[in-house]
Amino acid sequence: MNMGIGTNTRKPDEGQMKRKNLREVACGVWFTSKGTVMPKMIKYQDDEGTIHSIAQIHVQSRDMKYYCGIPIHEYRCSTVAGDQEYLFRLYYYAEENRWKISWESEGK
């Protein structure tokens, strides 16, 4: 006998996104044979207007989340520049077809 009314069948909503330091980026991606999107390179502009490029992205995890009902693909990533490892998150807004980055530390 089924007793559910379907209230817990939807994806959980994370509420409002807590990260405030999001910047738009250009992102080059690779699609796997199963249709999974994997970021391979990003370009972003810093506060001085200099354009930076990151070509060695290691995706540590990826999740599909909903922030206030908006579906967002969240990628936890890292890269190495010099002898320093930098951690960041990439967000793909599928409805807008836009990418944003949030650095785990403000080193970049």
mmCIF file of C-alpha atoms in Angstrom:
data_model
loop_
_atom_site.group_PDB
_atom_site.id
_atom_site.type_symbol
_atom_site.label_atom_id
_atom_site.label_comp_id
_atom_site.label_asym_id
_atom_site.label_seq_id
_atom_site.Cartn_x
_atom_site.Cartn_y
_atom_site.Cartn_z
ATOM 1 C CA MET A 1 0.000 0.000 0.000
ATOM 2 C CA ASN A 2 1.355 3.431 -0.989
ATOM 3 C CA MET A 3 0.873 6.177 1.566
ATOM 4 C CA GLY A 4 2.841 9.047 -0.020
ATOM 5 C CA ILE A 5 1.212 12.054 -1.618
ATOM 6 C CA GLY A 6 4.245 13.098 -3.659
ATOM 7 C CA THR A 7 5.479 15.907 -1.414
ATOM 8 C CA ASN A 8 9.012 14.533 -1.222
ATOM 9 C CA THR A 9 9.455 13.603 -4.886
ATOM 10 C CA ARG A 10 10.944 16.956 -5.939
ATOM 11 C CA LYS A 11 14.624 17.837 -5.700
ATOM 12 C CA PRO A 12 15.522 19.660 -2.481
ATOM 13 C CA ASP A 13 15.981 23.407 -2.833
ATOM 14 C CA GLU A 14 19.145 24.935 -1.361
ATOM 15 C CA GLY A 15 17.416 28.284 -0.833
ATOM 16 C CA GLN A 16 19.297 31.462 -1.659
ATOM 17 C CA MET A 17 22.901 31.069 -2.841
ATOM 18 C CA LYS A 18 25.211 32.107 -0.016
ATOM 19 C CA ARG A 19 28.273 32.893 -2.145
ATOM 20 C CA LYS A 20 28.412 36.583 -2.978
ATOM 21 C CA ASN A 21 31.751 36.747 -4.834
ATOM 22 C CA LEU A 22 30.544 35.232 -8.115
ATOM 23 C CA ARG A 23 32.145 36.393 -11.366
ATOM 24 C CA GLU A 24 31.117 35.552 -14.887
ATOM 25 C CA VAL A 25 33.579 33.452 -16.882
ATOM 26 C CA ALA A 26 33.903 32.027 -20.358
ATOM 27 C CA CYS A 27 34.117 28.242 -20.192
ATOM 28 C CA GLY A 28 35.218 25.666 -22.736
ATOM 29 C CA VAL A 29 33.603 22.293 -22.053
ATOM 30 C CA TRP A 30 33.798 18.701 -23.186
ATOM 31 C CA PHE A 31 30.721 16.504 -23.459
ATOM 32 C CA THR A 32 31.158 12.851 -22.573
ATOM 33 C CA SER A 33 29.492 10.096 -24.597
ATOM 34 C CA LYS A 34 26.706 10.031 -21.990
ATOM 35 C CA GLY A 35 26.101 13.804 -22.254
ATOM 36 C CA THR A 36 27.876 14.864 -19.058
ATOM 37 C CA VAL A 37 29.337 18.382 -19.240
ATOM 38 C CA MET A 38 32.964 18.642 -18.072
ATOM 39 C CA PRO A 39 34.656 22.072 -17.883
ATOM 40 C CA LYS A 40 38.121 21.996 -19.472
ATOM 41 C CA MET A 41 39.193 25.649 -19.657
ATOM 42 C CA ILE A 42 38.011 28.993 -18.335
ATOM 43 C CA LYS A 43 38.839 32.628 -18.993
ATOM 44 C CA TYR A 44 38.000 35.422 -16.598
ATOM 45 C CA GLN A 45 38.730 39.111 -16.152
ATOM 46 C CA ASP A 46 40.182 40.443 -12.888
ATOM 47 C CA ASP A 47 39.470 43.815 -11.253
ATOM 48 C CA GLU A 48 42.241 45.490 -13.264
ATOM 49 C CA GLY A 49 40.813 44.260 -16.565
ATOM 50 C CA THR A 50 43.460 41.602 -17.215
ATOM 51 C CA ILE A 51 42.131 38.421 -18.811
ATOM 52 C CA HIS A 52 43.372 35.189 -17.225
ATOM 53 C CA SER A 53 43.124 31.675 -18.596
ATOM 54 C CA ILE A 54 43.066 28.360 -16.728
ATOM 55 C CA ALA A 55 43.546 25.320 -18.936
ATOM 56 C CA GLN A 56 44.253 22.616 -16.338
ATOM 57 C CA ILE A 57 41.018 22.111 -14.421
ATOM 58 C CA HIS A 58 40.560 19.118 -12.123
ATOM 59 C CA VAL A 59 36.879 18.526 -11.371
ATOM 60 C CA GLN A 60 36.650 17.031 -7.880
ATOM 61 C CA SER A 61 32.863 16.706 -7.762
ATOM 62 C CA ARG A 62 29.740 17.849 -9.542
ATOM 63 C CA ASP A 63 26.178 18.244 -8.334
ATOM 64 C CA MET A 64 22.870 19.422 -9.702
ATOM 65 C CA LYS A 65 21.382 21.882 -7.222
ATOM 66 C CA TYR A 66 18.390 24.159 -7.079
ATOM 67 C CA TYR A 67 18.816 27.659 -5.649
ATOM 68 C CA CYS A 68 15.416 29.338 -5.184
ATOM 69 C CA GLY A 69 14.029 26.984 -7.836
ATOM 70 C CA ILE A 70 16.759 27.746 -10.399
ATOM 71 C CA PRO A 71 18.624 24.622 -11.595
ATOM 72 C CA ILE A 72 22.393 25.119 -11.348
ATOM 73 C CA HIS A 73 25.184 22.647 -12.063
ATOM 74 C CA GLU A 74 27.844 23.074 -9.375
ATOM 75 C CA TYR A 75 31.414 21.869 -9.982
ATOM 76 C CA ARG A 76 34.046 21.806 -7.235
ATOM 77 C CA CYS A 77 37.378 22.237 -8.976
ATOM 78 C CA SER A 78 41.064 22.842 -8.442
ATOM 79 C CA THR A 79 44.009 24.011 -10.500
ATOM 80 C CA VAL A 80 47.737 24.400 -9.878
ATOM 81 C CA ALA A 81 49.638 27.578 -10.757
ATOM 82 C CA GLY A 82 53.311 27.595 -9.851
ATOM 83 C CA ASP A 83 53.554 25.691 -6.579
ATOM 84 C CA GLN A 84 50.108 26.780 -5.355
ATOM 85 C CA GLU A 85 46.850 24.846 -5.601
ATOM 86 C CA TYR A 86 43.710 26.960 -6.005
ATOM 87 C CA LEU A 87 40.250 25.694 -5.158
ATOM 88 C CA PHE A 88 37.153 27.109 -6.802
ATOM 89 C CA ARG A 89 33.594 26.335 -7.741
ATOM 90 C CA LEU A 90 32.091 26.690 -11.184
ATOM 91 C CA TYR A 91 28.367 27.223 -11.574
ATOM 92 C CA TYR A 92 26.557 26.552 -14.835
ATOM 93 C CA TYR A 93 23.199 28.277 -15.179
ATOM 94 C CA ALA A 94 21.586 26.110 -17.862
ATOM 95 C CA GLU A 95 18.522 28.354 -18.303
ATOM 96 C CA GLU A 96 20.762 31.359 -19.081
ATOM 97 C CA ASN A 97 23.621 29.362 -20.645
ATOM 98 C CA ARG A 98 26.137 31.198 -18.390
ATOM 99 C CA TRP A 99 29.077 30.179 -16.239
ATOM 100 C CA LYS A 100 30.206 31.786 -12.981
ATOM 101 C CA ILE A 101 33.168 31.181 -10.691
ATOM 102 C CA SER A 102 33.621 31.496 -6.948
ATOM 103 C CA TRP A 103 37.107 31.141 -5.457
ATOM 104 C CA GLU A 104 37.396 29.178 -2.223
ATOM 105 C CA SER A 105 40.080 31.619 -1.122
ATOM 106 C CA GLU A 106 40.589 35.148 -2.398
ATOM 107 C CA GLY A 107 44.103 34.323 -3.634
ATOM 108 C CA LYS A 108 43.130 34.701 -7.305
#
